[in-house]
Amino acid sequence: MEKQEELAKEIILTPLEWYLFKEDPSVFKEKLQHIAAPPLCGRVFRGGETTYSCRDCAIDPTCVLCMDCFQNSIHKNHRYKMHSSLGGGFCDCGDTEAWKTGPYCKIHEPGASDQTTDFRLSEELLDQAKKVFPLVIQYIMDMLIWEEKKCLPLYLHTRSMKSSQYYCVLYNDEHHTYDHFIYSLQRSLGCDQKEAQTFTTVAEREGRSSVKKGTLQQCQKVSESLKFNSENVSLKPFRVEVLHALIIAHQKFAQCLAIWLNKLLAYSSDFRQIFCQVCLDQESRPNVYHPCYISMIILWDVKLHKEVRKILHDLIFSSFFMETEYKKLFAIEFVKHYKQVQKEYMNDDQDRNISVTAISVQVFTVPTLARLLIEEENVIKVITETLLDVIPEYLGSDNKFNFQGYSQDRFFIVYAIICDLKYILICKPTSWSEKLKVKFLEGFKSFLYVLSCMQGMEGISRMVGQHVEMDSDWEAAIAMQMQLKNVLMLMQEWCATNDDILLKCYNECYQSILRCYTPVATQQKKPIEMCGHSYKSYPFQVSKDPISIHLPLSRMLAGLYSHMCRTGVIARLCEIIAPEELQVERIIEDPLRCLVLVGQVAAEMWRRNGLTIVSQVFYYHDVKCREEMYDKDILMLQIGASCMDPNSFLLLLLQRYELEEAFTKVAVPTKDMDLARQRNILIEEMLHILICITGERYVPGISDITREECTMREIIHLLCIEPMAHSAIANSLPETENTDICLDKLISKVATFKKPGVSGHGVYELRDEYLEQFNVFFYHYTKTQRSKAEHTQKKRRKQENRSEALPPPSPPDFNPAFRNVINLLSCDIMMHIIRIILQRAAAEDQSMWTEGMIQMVLHLIGLGLLEEKKQLQKSTEEEVTFDFYHKATRIGSAVVNSQSAVTLLEKLKSIAQLDAQKDMIVWVQQVFEAVKSLRETSGQTAFVSAGVSKADEGQSPQEKEKRKRKAEAARLHRQKIMAQMSALQKTFIETNKLLYDTTVEVHDKPSPAEESFLTTDVGSKITLGPNRGPSVPVKEVLTCILCQEEQEVRLDNPTMVLTACVQKSTTLSQTRGKLVSHTGETFDPLFTNPEMSYGTHTGSCGHVMHVVCWQKFFEAMQKNTRQRLHVEPIFDLGNGEYLCPLCKCHCNTVIPIIPLESQHVKSADAEAISCILSLSNWLDVVAARISGYNLNTIKGERPVVPNFSKILKDQSCEFRSILSFGVQAPPRYPTSTEGMLVHFATTVFRVGLNVSPNESDPRMPVMTWNTCAFTIQCIESLLQDDEKPLIGSLQNRQHSGLKALVKFAEAQRVTCPQPFILKHLVRLLAVFLPNMTLDGTPSFLSVDVFHLLVGSVLAFPALYCEENVDLHPSPLVAAYNHLYLFHLLTMTHVLQIIMASVTDDVPSAEIDDCEEAHSAAALCQNISQLTSNSLVIHLPGWYIWHCVKKGIMPYLRCSALFFYYLLGVMPPEELKSTGNADDQLEALCSFLSLPTNLFLLFHDYWDTVKPLIHRTEDPFSFHQHFK
């Protein structure tokens, strides 16, 4: 092929260049190099190429730079984004319309080029080009735009046409898979797989491949065969053509000629202009019915294969897009054919990035072009009509969309058309011509028709009596809403730039809504009466009638109304709609129904409708959709409240929520608890909507605030939930790409950055001055977020010894158009609702009210009082018309209103169920008093405002004294704990016996605070320490492979066991071939050498049996074997060996399956203990406990007498000090389970030491810990070698086996004498505890640290045992024990790695000057100073960090596996996927409560860990060992 191309160049292209240039082409091209380069870069991106977009200077996010231009521009010092191009776009460098500043890089800046402009193309050359270019272009078009039955043009007819050679050409598509192509080619051609793969690869790369050369009949036969075979695997056949060999040759040469022409155009603007003129010239076409060449390229694009498309697109980019005037002409031609091209592309199976439709982004995003196309070609109307034309099958007879059974592939094209509409609107006009106004209005009306087709689409009715059989397709409609979100916002912003346009568009939208709202003619308005007020409306029940969540027309009207208020155009509304003709009820009806639907879904009234409605409601509130759905519905109700009588508005609200009867005098409790719960939730939802209507004013137009202030408020409320990383904040906010909002500046303004610590990543914490803006009923909170934020803020206030009331912040003033909304708070119906709810709570009828209702009522009262207070401070009492105070303190005339709201509030303080709201009630009472004072002494507000701003400062003396006593008691509590230990020594056993009985009750029924905690901290993914996440067990139902009965794994159910095989293993041996010199009878397995010559491995095939079934099976096998004495068995029954009944795997024991128990660490208790249980204190407490035990050793055993050094000199610890932090009853196991615990432990002991079984041997628990540690290390090594994720990638048998093994190792301790366990624990702790030494203990340098960790953690509960009472540490105390053991052992392992690296030769590598390197160097220097320079580490910090990071990873991975299966805390997502080492290290440190800079442990614990470093022996003697 290359030879043929060289030949074509030599025979045709070179003479053509001679003819064109009139001189040596190489010489002339050299001259062309001196022509000044164009100011536009124009580099066409290929798929995967990196592009850059400046967030500060780009007009819109589609403006990008190539790498060379970016590196040489001012934008590299700005905020920018990197993208991976899909291919097809080009660099915008030099386009002054794409950038606010810095449109040119240094390369393309005018005058920056070294090229001179002396050389000019002569007129003779240009005339020659005008002759050559039309012929070349005609040839390219004739050859590349081709049909199968077409003949060569007459000017190409030669004698060689008589050739009988043909090609069968196979075209690529995206419908068939790669394997489909290979299969069909093998069947049709009889070729092997390799040849078929070659054909397929060429077709994928170039778009087509010639698969057969031969006669016409042979090629046609292959063509038919390919089509037939492809239909066997897919309903759609291949596209196959049979073309003459000459045609193939001409097409190949035409491609070469197009590439040559493309290179030529890059030299000169004159060449480009000639090319554009020829392509646009209609008169030069031989047939008047044929369009111009550029139109042909656009129209025929869908029929061309990939390689030709790319070549022709490159020609367009290098010609039309480099010349501004011709770019406009191309844009006009593109829009003329836009509708036809998009229709044809619906059936195109190629990627969009190689389609001509993708060029739209390059055309529509240019501001001048966009304006030109709107004025000249009415492009908005063209795009919206195209949108309707491409999906006519989804438009019903009622002119409403219904996307049931939609095609995802077709909808991607619909989304692309919507994106084109966004592109055309992305730059708002600064001035309007008459023509622009006319055309925009036409396009707007067309767009409104699209919205009217979506208004009320896919209505759904509530299922009653039976569940929906199949969920309907809801994704397409929601996805369309997401795509339209930006278009809707841009349309509104366009309208807002011109007052006349805004008014006319509002009127058009208003009329469209009225046309969509058509009540049934036979329906009569239904009246509703309450408190002397009545209102009539058309009957509609959301719970019975069809309802839709899709209301884009209504939300568009709401958006336009807010813009009218913002710009002041609202004053001219009467010009288009007379006030008496404004049908407010009609325009708010649909949004109100939608909000009622959301409330009913929250009340679970729609649970029979499946996931369809639940999913839609989720996206309705989600950040991706809420701006143009939920927010606009709230805005529309605010518009209604501002235009309607407040009592009428509330009556309509009650009617739509179907709560009229709930607030009547005759309302009685219902015995149906489900109905009562639904009614209460609906009342809560309605109250929340009222809070939003009256209190949510942070919308431009509703009040005088900016979009920056709105975004800042969003950030404040996100950070009120918890400190967040930058990415978490950005993901929780609406997109800001199309705005001028700088998110980084807003975050920095309201929050301070907290550097990474144990959590593994830096977070932003809200500044104190913004905490008062917290609104517990912020309308963008989900219920979970609201609960968590409320818990966080109350906890903060409690720590500051302040009132826990969360009053509403004072909202900004409404704009004049919305000022009537506040009258809702003081109208008669609102007062009636408030009194009814408060009276029901005072009557303590719990079925008629909830705490949530009371909290919302208090919030509404607070809003009303703050509004009145604000008005009184600004004006005199006579000028203030808002009268909330008098109405709230007035006693009603009806029976249910016999008491005022103030009186009822006083009664609520004595209700036990409202303890959490007492502070809020006190705050409301304080504000009542403040408003009363303001009314009595109008204008004298200084002392009142000071008293109200901090409610806790204005409390009664009794309240102050009570709070003071609580604070004093909390302060003294921690100081008195240690003093109480001596008294506890005498009464401890009796007291704790009583404690056990109450402990069970507490666990069975958690307190409300604990329930709140469970919902709050459920997402914690830390497994150690006070921040440990909850251990939430998953219900596990297993099937016995013998009796086939299913059973849930629980301690009170029959014991189930897992098949297992215990065996010695040298998998991890570092010294293979080394002889073991000890015998099992005398060997002490407590300390495992890092060499790990061998270990005891436990594996399982994962099959489960009842213990009784397994025993019967094993006995039957023994009996059967005894009867067949002449047959030599393949397994040793005497040693417990058998074959798994199901898979026949070799086994020799069973593991009892122990369920994971639910454990939760309460954050309040964790904070209390953290102040008194530091590492130093913990070490002293442990030392005191061990010292007391040394007096009670086993008879005949040598006492274990360690030496202790005190850490904290000013603190005394006693024997039972350890018990004061929290104990609980240990788990109780059934007798059958304990028997299996002993059985499996005996097998491990027997196999591991190769000795006879001996249940009384003290080494039994040690072998249990060792097999647990060794098995985990083997699995970690396997996962590392296979490059699999640490969590979630194990096979089921490995997962089940490891989970059972770890839980067994934890439970086995209860079957052993506790003095045995305690003695082992003391010896283990003596290795690494800094304050403890024991004769005969090996150096920590010669012990495997992970084995130490497993043994210490599993044995540590033995420290809590008393003589007559078996105790266990509480979950919180256990979390601290695990944390401190792990931190100490991690530091021990770091020291091991450093000592092993002392004599290393430092390799020559790039120095990593990071924080960890500095910390490592500082640690080595401190070690040298501590050892008086007897241990000097001459290694650079970066190398020490490199060694530690590499050496610590296996230990951290093993620890993560161990604690994951031991505690059941969910790990971070990063551990469930493969990633780079740094990401894995960060995730591991986060999960294990470590700082990512491990050397910070030494910094935090330096004074405590110094004695451990003092013990270090000569590290050089161990260096070779570690190697």
Short mmCIF file of C-alpha atoms in Angstrom, two decimals, residues 860-1103:
data_model
loop_
_atom_site.label_atom_id
_atom_site.label_comp_id
_atom_site.label_asym_id
_atom_site.label_seq_id
_atom_site.Cartn_x
_atom_site.Cartn_y
_atom_site.Cartn_z
CA LEU A 860 -43.33 28.89 62.35
CA ILE A 861 -44.09 30.81 65.55
CA GLY A 862 -40.46 31.90 65.64
CA LEU A 863 -40.66 33.12 62.04
CA GLY A 864 -43.79 35.13 62.82
CA LEU A 865 -42.29 36.70 65.94
CA LEU A 866 -39.00 37.55 64.21
CA GLU A 867 -40.91 39.19 61.34
CA GLU A 868 -42.96 41.28 63.76
CA LYS A 869 -39.88 42.15 65.81
CA LYS A 870 -38.06 43.30 62.67
CA GLN A 871 -40.96 45.51 61.62
CA LEU A 872 -41.32 47.01 65.11
CA GLN A 873 -37.62 47.87 65.17
CA LYS A 874 -37.94 49.70 61.84
CA SER A 875 -41.27 51.45 62.37
CA THR A 876 -43.59 52.60 65.11
CA GLU A 877 -46.29 50.33 66.43
CA GLU A 878 -49.00 52.26 64.59
CA GLU A 879 -47.27 51.69 61.23
CA VAL A 880 -46.85 47.93 61.72
CA THR A 881 -49.78 45.99 60.25
CA PHE A 882 -48.33 42.55 60.84
CA ASP A 883 -49.94 41.41 64.11
CA PHE A 884 -48.72 37.94 64.98
CA TYR A 885 -48.22 38.59 68.69
CA HIS A 886 -51.78 39.64 69.53
CA LYS A 887 -53.33 36.79 67.51
CA ALA A 888 -51.05 34.23 69.17
CA THR A 889 -51.85 35.49 72.66
CA ARG A 890 -55.58 35.85 71.98
CA ILE A 891 -57.96 33.23 73.39
CA GLY A 892 -60.16 31.79 70.67
CA SER A 893 -63.93 31.80 70.89
CA ALA A 894 -64.45 28.21 69.75
CA VAL A 895 -64.03 25.26 72.06
CA VAL A 896 -60.78 24.09 70.49
CA ASN A 897 -59.45 27.63 70.66
CA SER A 898 -60.23 28.12 74.30
CA GLN A 899 -56.56 28.64 75.11
CA SER A 900 -53.98 30.91 73.56
CA ALA A 901 -50.81 29.64 71.93
CA VAL A 902 -48.72 31.18 74.72
CA THR A 903 -50.66 29.30 77.38
CA LEU A 904 -50.34 26.05 75.49
CA LEU A 905 -46.57 26.54 75.13
CA GLU A 906 -46.23 26.69 78.91
CA LYS A 907 -48.06 23.37 79.21
CA LEU A 908 -45.75 21.71 76.67
CA LYS A 909 -42.74 22.23 78.96
CA SER A 910 -44.06 19.59 81.34
CA ILE A 911 -44.48 16.88 78.67
CA ALA A 912 -41.73 14.27 78.93
CA GLN A 913 -41.85 13.40 75.22
CA LEU A 914 -40.88 16.99 74.38
CA ASP A 915 -37.76 17.22 76.51
CA ALA A 916 -35.67 17.76 73.37
CA GLN A 917 -37.80 20.83 72.49
CA LYS A 918 -37.84 22.52 75.89
CA ASP A 919 -35.01 24.89 75.04
CA MET A 920 -36.81 25.88 71.84
CA ILE A 921 -40.03 26.50 73.80
CA VAL A 922 -38.10 28.70 76.23
CA TRP A 923 -36.60 30.63 73.28
CA VAL A 924 -40.08 31.20 71.78
CA GLN A 925 -41.33 32.46 75.14
CA GLN A 926 -38.37 34.83 75.34
CA VAL A 927 -39.16 36.25 71.91
CA PHE A 928 -42.81 36.65 72.88
CA GLU A 929 -41.65 38.76 75.81
CA ALA A 930 -39.29 40.73 73.59
CA VAL A 931 -42.05 41.55 71.09
CA LYS A 932 -44.36 42.48 73.95
CA SER A 933 -41.71 44.89 75.25
CA LEU A 934 -41.23 46.37 71.80
CA ARG A 935 -44.94 47.01 71.46
CA GLU A 936 -45.11 48.53 74.93
CA THR A 937 -42.02 50.70 74.48
CA SER A 938 -41.86 51.30 70.76
CA GLY A 939 -38.43 52.37 69.58
CA GLN A 940 -36.50 51.26 72.67
CA THR A 941 -35.15 47.95 71.39
CA ALA A 942 -31.48 47.89 72.25
CA PHE A 943 -31.69 45.89 75.44
CA VAL A 944 -34.38 43.62 74.00
CA SER A 945 -32.44 42.64 70.87
CA ALA A 946 -29.44 41.86 72.99
CA GLY A 947 -31.53 39.57 75.15
CA VAL A 948 -33.24 37.82 72.27
CA SER A 949 -30.19 37.17 70.09
CA LYS A 950 -28.90 34.78 72.72
CA ALA A 951 -31.83 33.04 74.33
CA ASP A 952 -29.71 31.28 76.86
CA GLU A 953 -28.65 34.66 78.32
CA GLY A 954 -32.27 35.59 78.91
CA GLN A 955 -33.32 32.48 80.77
CA SER A 956 -35.04 32.48 84.11
CA PRO A 957 -32.80 32.31 87.23
CA GLN A 958 -34.06 28.77 87.89
CA GLU A 959 -33.08 27.64 84.39
CA LYS A 960 -29.68 29.30 84.70
CA GLU A 961 -29.03 27.66 88.05
CA LYS A 962 -30.09 24.25 86.73
CA ARG A 963 -27.80 24.53 83.71
CA LYS A 964 -24.94 25.72 85.89
CA ARG A 965 -25.31 22.71 88.18
CA LYS A 966 -25.24 20.36 85.19
CA ALA A 967 -22.08 21.95 83.83
CA GLU A 968 -20.37 21.76 87.22
CA ALA A 969 -21.32 18.11 87.60
CA ALA A 970 -19.94 17.32 84.15
CA ARG A 971 -16.69 19.10 84.94
CA LEU A 972 -16.15 17.29 88.24
CA HIS A 973 -17.19 13.88 86.93
CA ARG A 974 -13.90 13.07 85.26
CA GLN A 975 -11.86 14.24 88.26
CA LYS A 976 -13.78 12.03 90.66
CA ILE A 977 -13.53 8.82 88.64
CA MET A 978 -10.12 7.78 89.93
CA ALA A 979 -10.97 8.73 93.52
CA GLN A 980 -13.94 6.36 93.47
CA MET A 981 -11.84 3.30 92.59
CA SER A 982 -11.01 2.35 96.20
CA ALA A 983 -14.71 2.23 97.08
CA LEU A 984 -15.47 0.13 94.02
CA GLN A 985 -12.96 -2.56 95.09
CA LYS A 986 -15.24 -3.80 97.86
CA THR A 987 -18.61 -3.58 96.11
CA PHE A 988 -17.61 -4.26 92.51
CA ILE A 989 -18.75 -7.88 92.14
CA GLU A 990 -22.20 -7.36 93.68
CA THR A 991 -22.78 -4.16 91.77
CA ASN A 992 -21.89 -5.70 88.44
CA LYS A 993 -24.09 -8.72 89.01
CA LEU A 994 -27.00 -6.32 89.15
CA LEU A 995 -25.63 -4.41 86.20
CA TYR A 996 -25.90 -7.43 83.92
CA ASP A 997 -29.66 -7.63 84.29
CA THR A 998 -30.10 -4.03 83.21
CA THR A 999 -27.52 -4.29 80.42
CA VAL A 1000 -29.70 -6.72 78.48
CA GLU A 1001 -32.70 -4.42 78.72
CA VAL A 1002 -30.72 -1.47 77.43
CA HIS A 1003 -29.47 -3.43 74.46
CA ASP A 1004 -32.93 -4.75 73.65
CA LYS A 1005 -34.48 -1.31 73.61
CA PRO A 1006 -32.09 1.52 72.69
CA SER A 1007 -32.79 4.97 73.99
CA PRO A 1008 -33.89 7.78 71.65
CA ALA A 1009 -30.41 9.26 71.83
CA GLU A 1010 -28.92 5.96 70.75
CA GLU A 1011 -31.43 5.63 67.94
CA SER A 1012 -30.51 9.10 66.75
CA PHE A 1013 -26.87 8.13 66.86
CA LEU A 1014 -27.49 5.02 64.79
CA THR A 1015 -29.01 7.08 62.04
CA THR A 1016 -26.35 9.75 62.32
CA ASP A 1017 -23.09 7.82 62.27
CA VAL A 1018 -24.12 4.97 60.02
CA GLY A 1019 -21.73 6.14 57.31
CA SER A 1020 -18.53 6.06 59.40
CA LYS A 1021 -15.88 3.93 57.74
CA ILE A 1022 -13.27 3.86 60.51
CA THR A 1023 -12.76 0.60 62.36
CA LEU A 1024 -10.63 1.65 65.35
CA GLY A 1025 -10.92 4.22 68.10
CA PRO A 1026 -13.75 6.49 69.27
CA ASN A 1027 -14.85 7.26 65.70
CA ARG A 1028 -15.39 3.59 64.94
CA GLY A 1029 -18.30 2.92 62.65
CA PRO A 1030 -21.16 0.64 63.66
CA SER A 1031 -20.95 -3.13 63.37
CA VAL A 1032 -24.24 -3.83 61.67
CA PRO A 1033 -24.62 -7.56 61.07
CA VAL A 1034 -26.31 -8.74 57.91
CA LYS A 1035 -28.93 -11.41 58.29
CA GLU A 1036 -27.23 -14.62 57.15
CA VAL A 1037 -29.38 -17.60 56.15
CA LEU A 1038 -27.40 -20.75 55.30
CA THR A 1039 -28.45 -24.14 53.95
CA CYS A 1040 -27.13 -27.37 55.42
CA ILE A 1041 -25.71 -29.47 52.57
CA LEU A 1042 -26.80 -32.66 54.34
CA CYS A 1043 -30.38 -32.03 55.46
CA GLN A 1044 -31.06 -29.12 53.02
CA GLU A 1045 -32.71 -27.07 55.77
CA GLU A 1046 -32.26 -23.30 55.77
CA GLN A 1047 -31.40 -21.58 59.03
CA GLU A 1048 -30.45 -18.10 60.14
CA VAL A 1049 -27.08 -17.95 61.88
CA ARG A 1050 -27.84 -16.98 65.46
CA LEU A 1051 -26.52 -18.04 68.85
CA ASP A 1052 -29.95 -19.25 69.95
CA ASN A 1053 -30.30 -21.49 66.86
CA PRO A 1054 -28.67 -24.92 66.38
CA THR A 1055 -24.95 -24.62 65.77
CA MET A 1056 -23.73 -24.71 62.18
CA VAL A 1057 -20.20 -25.57 61.07
CA LEU A 1058 -18.02 -24.99 58.03
CA THR A 1059 -15.86 -27.68 56.46
CA ALA A 1060 -12.18 -26.94 56.95
CA CYS A 1061 -8.70 -28.28 56.38
CA VAL A 1062 -5.84 -27.37 58.73
CA GLN A 1063 -2.34 -28.02 57.47
CA LYS A 1064 1.23 -26.86 57.85
CA SER A 1065 2.41 -24.48 55.16
CA THR A 1066 5.68 -22.93 54.01
CA THR A 1067 3.98 -20.51 51.63
CA LEU A 1068 5.41 -17.43 53.32
CA SER A 1069 8.78 -18.92 54.28
CA GLN A 1070 11.78 -16.62 53.83
CA THR A 1071 14.28 -19.44 54.49
CA ARG A 1072 13.19 -22.45 52.49
CA GLY A 1073 15.22 -25.59 53.19
CA LYS A 1074 16.20 -24.51 56.70
CA LEU A 1075 15.83 -27.36 59.21
CA VAL A 1076 13.57 -26.89 62.23
CA SER A 1077 15.54 -27.92 65.32
CA HIS A 1078 12.70 -28.05 67.88
CA THR A 1079 10.05 -30.64 68.68
CA GLY A 1080 6.37 -30.01 69.15
CA GLU A 1081 6.38 -31.21 72.74
CA THR A 1082 8.70 -28.45 73.96
CA PHE A 1083 8.24 -25.74 71.35
CA ASP A 1084 6.84 -22.38 72.50
CA PRO A 1085 4.76 -20.97 69.58
CA LEU A 1086 3.91 -17.66 71.25
CA PHE A 1087 6.44 -15.58 69.29
CA THR A 1088 6.59 -15.98 65.52
CA ASN A 1089 9.86 -15.14 63.80
CA PRO A 1090 9.59 -12.79 60.78
CA GLU A 1091 11.24 -15.54 58.71
CA MET A 1092 8.07 -17.64 59.13
CA SER A 1093 9.74 -20.92 58.23
CA TYR A 1094 6.31 -22.48 58.38
CA GLY A 1095 2.84 -21.72 59.61
CA THR A 1096 -0.50 -23.34 60.23
CA HIS A 1097 -2.97 -22.59 57.45
CA THR A 1098 -6.72 -23.08 57.62
CA GLY A 1099 -8.73 -23.37 54.42
CA SER A 1100 -12.33 -24.21 53.59
CA CYS A 1101 -14.41 -25.18 50.60
CA GLY A 1102 -17.23 -23.08 52.03
CA HIS A 1103 -19.89 -25.76 52.57
#
